[in-house]
Amino acid sequence: MLRDDTELPSNRDSDLVNEQEDEKLLEAIRQKQENAWSLLIERYQGRLTNFAISKLSRREDAEDIIQETFISFIKSLDNYRAEVNLETYLFTILRNKIIDKYRSRNTRTVSLIQDVFCSSQDENTYHAASNLQAAGPSQSWVVSQNEQYEIQQSILAKALMKFCQSFKDSYRFRNLKILELLLYSGVSTSTAAELVKVEESTIRAFKHRCLKQLQKFIEELNVPTDFPYSNLENLLTDTWESQRITCPKRSTIGAFLLEQLEPEWFDYIDFHVTTLGCHFCRANLKDMRQQKTLEESMFRERIMASTIGFLHNTEL
Ligand SMILES: [Zn+2]
């Protein structure tokens, strides 16, 4: 059974997303090899397009913004260092472009949080949706991206990663689910209580303990003295989303798709993708499903080619 961080040896796509492969590709792109560029687009266009469509609805808008994203990527290639993986880097560019688009439209009517709550057919989540506040770009999305803010985010991300990893290592997935609901999606404690079927007072106490523990982790990290502890909650959602704190690796999403995960992991990934509705991971999952279909149709053609002669030449 597979756990996170495990690549699927038989999954060709897992090899493709291998970070070393990405690095080779980037090297070739830096040498202006058109073929490498074409390969990189092929590799990432599906998941990026699915994400853009989930935010912008219209395919034409999504396609425009994807082209702009790849242009920005080329322009910023000199600055790219492999501190974040390529997928997250591309998602960040795309996400910023979408924010700009919302800003220029000056609209407050489109949801930028995991609005799958509002479209889910599941009775519990549907009911929970009615408790969510009116949709609008979360405030953190429009916070100016100044340097100090980025430093604060990266400190918080380190502390959050450490915190979440401890839950994963000990299989405390319910804790992780509650944290994702509260800190990633920013739902109220009452909604979170309803979704995970726990008393609201338990959720409140848990949240309190988590924030204290998080503060402890932050303090262990040589932080500047002016770190905004009092503003921690406001920083959390944006950090969670931009750094993709709990997003599983693509190979794990692939294993989920093929139902090759341990039951606890399967349940958690299912929650992340279908209940929480992480748009990044849904975009990835959709892309993998599309590729699977394409692979199946190519395989079907091969079977046809190798069997058609027999069909004609065999007396039936
Ligand atoms: Zn995710």
mmCIF file of C-alpha atoms in Angstrom, residues 51 114 124 194 226 235-236 238 268 273:
data_model
loop_
_atom_site.group_PDB
_atom_site.id
_atom_site.type_symbol
_atom_site.label_atom_id
_atom_site.label_comp_id
_atom_site.label_asym_id
_atom_site.label_seq_id
_atom_site.Cartn_x
_atom_site.Cartn_y
_atom_site.Cartn_z
ATOM 1 C CA PHE A 51 -7.739 25.368 -12.113
ATOM 2 C CA GLN A 114 -13.185 26.449 -2.128
ATOM 3 C CA ASN A 124 -24.230 17.713 4.757
ATOM 4 C CA GLU A 194 -21.077 19.986 11.457
ATOM 5 C CA ASP A 226 7.990 42.182 15.031
ATOM 6 C CA LEU A 235 -2.183 35.250 7.688
ATOM 7 C CA LEU A 236 -3.110 31.602 7.877
ATOM 8 C CA ASP A 238 -3.460 32.937 2.458
ATOM 9 C CA TYR A 268 -8.187 11.913 3.838
ATOM 10 C CA VAL A 273 -10.379 16.817 -2.938
#
